[in-house]
PDB file of C-alpha atoms in Angstrom:
ATOM      1  CA  GLN V 915     -20.502  23.246  -7.406  1.00  0.00           C
ATOM      2  CA  VAL V 916     -18.268  20.805  -7.016  1.00  0.00           C
ATOM      3  CA  GLN V 917     -19.169  17.102  -8.079  1.00  0.00           C
ATOM      4  CA  LEU V 918     -17.518  13.652  -8.380  1.00  0.00           C
ATOM      5  CA  VAL V 919     -19.267  10.999  -9.627  1.00  0.00           C
ATOM      6  CA  GLU V 920     -17.664   7.300  -9.949  1.00  0.00           C
ATOM      7  CA  SER V 921     -19.135   4.446 -12.341  1.00  0.00           C
ATOM      8  CA  GLY V 922     -17.758   1.152 -13.123  1.00  0.00           C
ATOM      9  CA  GLY V 923     -18.687  -0.674 -10.565  1.00  0.00           C
ATOM     10  CA  GLY V 924     -20.729  -3.924 -10.623  1.00  0.00           C
ATOM     11  CA  SER V 925     -20.326  -7.863 -10.544  1.00  0.00           C
ATOM     12  CA  VAL V 926     -17.473  -9.098 -11.516  1.00  0.00           C
ATOM     13  CA  GLN V 927     -15.936 -13.568 -10.378  1.00  0.00           C
ATOM     14  CA  ALA V 928     -12.809 -13.746  -8.512  1.00  0.00           C
ATOM     15  CA  GLY V 929      -9.957 -13.517 -10.624  1.00  0.00           C
ATOM     16  CA  GLY V 930     -11.286 -10.937 -12.778  1.00  0.00           C
ATOM     17  CA  SER V 931     -10.778  -7.272 -13.095  1.00  0.00           C
ATOM     18  CA  LEU V 932     -12.854  -4.170 -13.184  1.00  0.00           C
ATOM     19  CA  LYS V 933     -12.391  -0.292 -14.035  1.00  0.00           C
ATOM     20  CA  LEU V 934     -13.677   2.653 -12.036  1.00  0.00           C
ATOM     21  CA  SER V 935     -13.860   6.021 -12.881  1.00  0.00           C
ATOM     22  CA  CYS V 936     -14.462   9.095 -11.123  1.00  0.00           C
ATOM     23  CA  ALA V 937     -15.525  12.009 -12.909  1.00  0.00           C
ATOM     24  CA  ALA V 938     -15.402  15.618 -11.504  1.00  0.00           C
ATOM     25  CA  SER V 939     -17.416  18.970 -12.625  1.00  0.00           C
ATOM     26  CA  GLY V 940     -16.707  22.523 -10.983  1.00  0.00           C
ATOM     27  CA  TYR V 941     -12.681  20.605 -10.280  1.00  0.00           C
ATOM     28  CA  THR V 942      -9.657  20.041 -12.225  1.00  0.00           C
ATOM     29  CA  PHE V 943      -8.016  16.801 -10.740  1.00  0.00           C
ATOM     30  CA  SER V 944      -4.410  18.285 -11.014  1.00  0.00           C
ATOM     31  CA  GLY V 945      -1.694  20.083  -8.259  1.00  0.00           C
ATOM     32  CA  CYS V 946      -3.810  18.325  -5.352  1.00  0.00           C
ATOM     33  CA  GLY V 947      -4.204  14.823  -4.005  1.00  0.00           C
ATOM     34  CA  MET V 948      -7.331  12.374  -4.964  1.00  0.00           C
ATOM     35  CA  GLY V 949      -7.566   8.981  -3.917  1.00  0.00           C
ATOM     36  CA  TRP V 950      -9.598   6.170  -3.381  1.00  0.00           C
ATOM     37  CA  TYR V 951     -11.335   5.173  -0.681  1.00  0.00           C
ATOM     38  CA  ARG V 952     -14.062   1.891   0.314  1.00  0.00           C
ATOM     39  CA  GLN V 953     -16.966   1.002   2.376  1.00  0.00           C
ATOM     40  CA  VAL V 954     -18.621  -2.125   3.821  1.00  0.00           C
ATOM     41  CA  PRO V 955     -21.473  -2.035   5.678  1.00  0.00           C
ATOM     42  CA  GLY V 956     -20.816  -1.892   9.698  1.00  0.00           C
ATOM     43  CA  LYS V 957     -16.763  -1.428   8.978  1.00  0.00           C
ATOM     44  CA  GLU V 958     -14.828   2.241   8.771  1.00  0.00           C
ATOM     45  CA  ARG V 959     -14.187   3.948   5.361  1.00  0.00           C
ATOM     46  CA  GLU V 960     -11.094   1.691   4.234  1.00  0.00           C
ATOM     47  CA  TRP V 961      -8.292   3.897   2.071  1.00  0.00           C
ATOM     48  CA  VAL V 962      -7.578   2.160  -1.254  1.00  0.00           C
ATOM     49  CA  SER V 963      -5.191   4.184  -2.829  1.00  0.00           C
ATOM     50  CA  GLU V 964      -4.150   7.650  -3.588  1.00  0.00           C
ATOM     51  CA  ILE V 965      -1.707  10.576  -5.596  1.00  0.00           C
ATOM     52  CA  THR V 966      -0.592  12.850  -3.257  1.00  0.00           C
ATOM     53  CA  LYS V 967      -0.115  16.547  -3.655  1.00  0.00           C
ATOM     54  CA  PHE V 968       3.344  15.358  -5.421  1.00  0.00           C
ATOM     55  CA  GLY V 969       2.353  13.347  -6.817  1.00  0.00           C
ATOM     56  CA  THR V 970       3.266   9.821  -5.086  1.00  0.00           C
ATOM     57  CA  ILE V 971       1.560   6.617  -5.547  1.00  0.00           C
ATOM     58  CA  ARG V 972       0.822   4.857  -2.601  1.00  0.00           C
ATOM     59  CA  TYR V 973      -1.245   1.739  -2.276  1.00  0.00           C
ATOM     60  CA  ALA V 974      -2.984  -0.352   1.135  1.00  0.00           C
ATOM     61  CA  ASP V 975      -1.534  -3.579   1.184  1.00  0.00           C
ATOM     62  CA  PRO V 976      -4.335  -5.322   0.430  1.00  0.00           C
ATOM     63  CA  VAL V 977      -4.193  -4.345  -2.884  1.00  0.00           C
ATOM     64  CA  LYS V 978      -0.965  -3.967  -3.833  1.00  0.00           C
ATOM     65  CA  GLY V 979       0.519  -5.389  -6.525  1.00  0.00           C
ATOM     66  CA  ARG V 980      -3.563  -6.691  -8.203  1.00  0.00           C
ATOM     67  CA  PHE V 981      -5.129  -2.194  -8.396  1.00  0.00           C
ATOM     68  CA  THR V 982      -3.746   0.501 -10.352  1.00  0.00           C
ATOM     69  CA  ILE V 983      -4.421   4.359  -9.304  1.00  0.00           C
ATOM     70  CA  SER V 984      -4.145   6.857 -12.000  1.00  0.00           C
ATOM     71  CA  GLN V 985      -5.339  10.746 -13.932  1.00  0.00           C
ATOM     72  CA  ASP V 986      -6.220  11.491 -17.018  1.00  0.00           C
ATOM     73  CA  ASN V 987      -6.551  15.575 -16.810  1.00  0.00           C
ATOM     74  CA  VAL V 988      -7.503  15.696 -20.057  1.00  0.00           C
ATOM     75  CA  GLU V 989     -10.407  14.023 -19.260  1.00  0.00           C
ATOM     76  CA  ASN V 990     -10.564  15.151 -16.219  1.00  0.00           C
ATOM     77  CA  THR V 991     -10.945  11.681 -14.101  1.00  0.00           C
ATOM     78  CA  LEU V 992      -9.043   9.356 -11.970  1.00  0.00           C
ATOM     79  CA  SER V 993      -9.115   5.767 -11.836  1.00  0.00           C
ATOM     80  CA  LEU V 994      -8.803   2.302 -10.458  1.00  0.00           C
ATOM     81  CA  GLN V 995      -8.152  -0.542 -12.538  1.00  0.00           C
ATOM     82  CA  MET V 996      -8.646  -3.843 -10.017  1.00  0.00           C
ATOM     83  CA  ASN V 997      -7.077  -6.800 -11.317  1.00  0.00           C
ATOM     84  CA  SER V 998      -6.861  -9.980  -9.746  1.00  0.00           C
ATOM     85  CA  LEU V 999     -10.365  -9.430  -7.675  1.00  0.00           C
ATOM     86  CA  ASN V1000     -11.157 -11.419  -4.325  1.00  0.00           C
ATOM     87  CA  THR V1001     -14.315 -11.362  -2.054  1.00  0.00           C
ATOM     88  CA  GLU V1002     -12.318  -9.192   0.642  1.00  0.00           C
ATOM     89  CA  ASP V1003     -12.780  -6.554  -2.426  1.00  0.00           C
ATOM     90  CA  THR V1004     -16.296  -6.151  -2.573  1.00  0.00           C
ATOM     91  CA  ALA V1005     -17.530  -2.851  -1.466  1.00  0.00           C
ATOM     92  CA  VAL V1006     -18.939   0.308  -2.156  1.00  0.00           C
ATOM     93  CA  TYR V1007     -15.775   2.317  -3.962  1.00  0.00           C
ATOM     94  CA  TYR V1008     -15.424   6.323  -3.363  1.00  0.00           C
ATOM     95  CA  CYS V1009     -13.370   8.813  -5.107  1.00  0.00           C
ATOM     96  CA  ALA V1010     -12.274  11.731  -2.883  1.00  0.00           C
ATOM     97  CA  ALA V1011      -9.620  14.524  -4.020  1.00  0.00           C
ATOM     98  CA  GLN V1012      -8.633  17.545  -2.048  1.00  0.00           C
ATOM     99  CA  GLY V1013      -9.837  21.347  -1.719  1.00  0.00           C
ATOM    100  CA  LYS V1014      -8.110  23.987  -3.235  1.00  0.00           C
ATOM    101  CA  THR V1015      -7.578  28.153  -2.173  1.00  0.00           C
ATOM    102  CA  TYR V1016      -6.862  29.832  -4.734  1.00  0.00           C
ATOM    103  CA  TYR V1017      -4.936  32.914  -4.641  1.00  0.00           C
ATOM    104  CA  GLY V1018      -4.741  36.453  -6.936  1.00  0.00           C
ATOM    105  CA  ILE V1019      -6.317  36.273 -10.197  1.00  0.00           C
ATOM    106  CA  GLY V1020      -4.565  33.725 -11.423  1.00  0.00           C
ATOM    107  CA  ALA V1021      -4.652  30.326 -11.591  1.00  0.00           C
ATOM    108  CA  SER V1022      -2.050  29.877  -7.954  1.00  0.00           C
ATOM    109  CA  TYR V1023      -3.426  27.833  -5.937  1.00  0.00           C
ATOM    110  CA  SER V1024      -2.605  26.079  -2.403  1.00  0.00           C
ATOM    111  CA  CYS V1025      -4.097  22.563  -1.563  1.00  0.00           C
ATOM    112  CA  LYS V1026      -6.285  21.806   1.647  1.00  0.00           C
ATOM    113  CA  SER V1027      -5.376  19.252   4.127  1.00  0.00           C
ATOM    114  CA  GLY V1028      -7.460  15.792   3.959  1.00  0.00           C
ATOM    115  CA  TYR V1029     -10.255  15.546   1.147  1.00  0.00           C
ATOM    116  CA  ALA V1030     -12.884  18.053   1.139  1.00  0.00           C
ATOM    117  CA  TYR V1031     -14.731  16.095  -1.706  1.00  0.00           C
ATOM    118  CA  TRP V1032     -16.287  13.441  -2.000  1.00  0.00           C
ATOM    119  CA  GLY V1033     -18.226  10.878  -5.046  1.00  0.00           C
ATOM    120  CA  GLN V1034     -21.428   9.004  -4.164  1.00  0.00           C
ATOM    121  CA  GLY V1035     -19.624   5.698  -4.265  1.00  0.00           C
ATOM    122  CA  THR V1036     -19.940   2.272  -6.836  1.00  0.00           C
ATOM    123  CA  GLN V1037     -21.050  -0.459  -5.717  1.00  0.00           C
ATOM    124  CA  VAL V1038     -18.534  -3.546  -6.558  1.00  0.00           C
ATOM    125  CA  THR V1039     -19.395  -7.422  -5.737  1.00  0.00           C
ATOM    126  CA  VAL V1040     -16.858 -10.101  -6.435  1.00  0.00           C
ATOM    127  CA  SER V1041     -17.942 -13.127  -5.855  1.00  0.00           C
ATOM    128  CA  SER V1042     -16.236 -16.795  -5.304  1.00  0.00           C
TER     129      SER V1042
END
């Protein structure tokens, strides 16, 4: 079974930094899209950052210049380095990944649209 588990959340003062990690089991973080989302109670899930299947990195305007998304193919993890945190960054952060459709007896595959896998989330609380 595919499982994504976030870690690294916690409490930090405004202006501080925090690094989130997402470990995958039954899935390889490579070739297809992956990203980070966040959500606060009563609000819609908000896209934060992504690495597309083409390798393009994008960030939502509120986090540009402060957050950095990266992947470690050796450890098979997805990370989100968050700097200059402010209270508006307080939320539950989720990592996500696209599903893969495999073909033949080799390792060839195609990426399914949307994000099929999600982690359980990790709380990030920023105090002023």
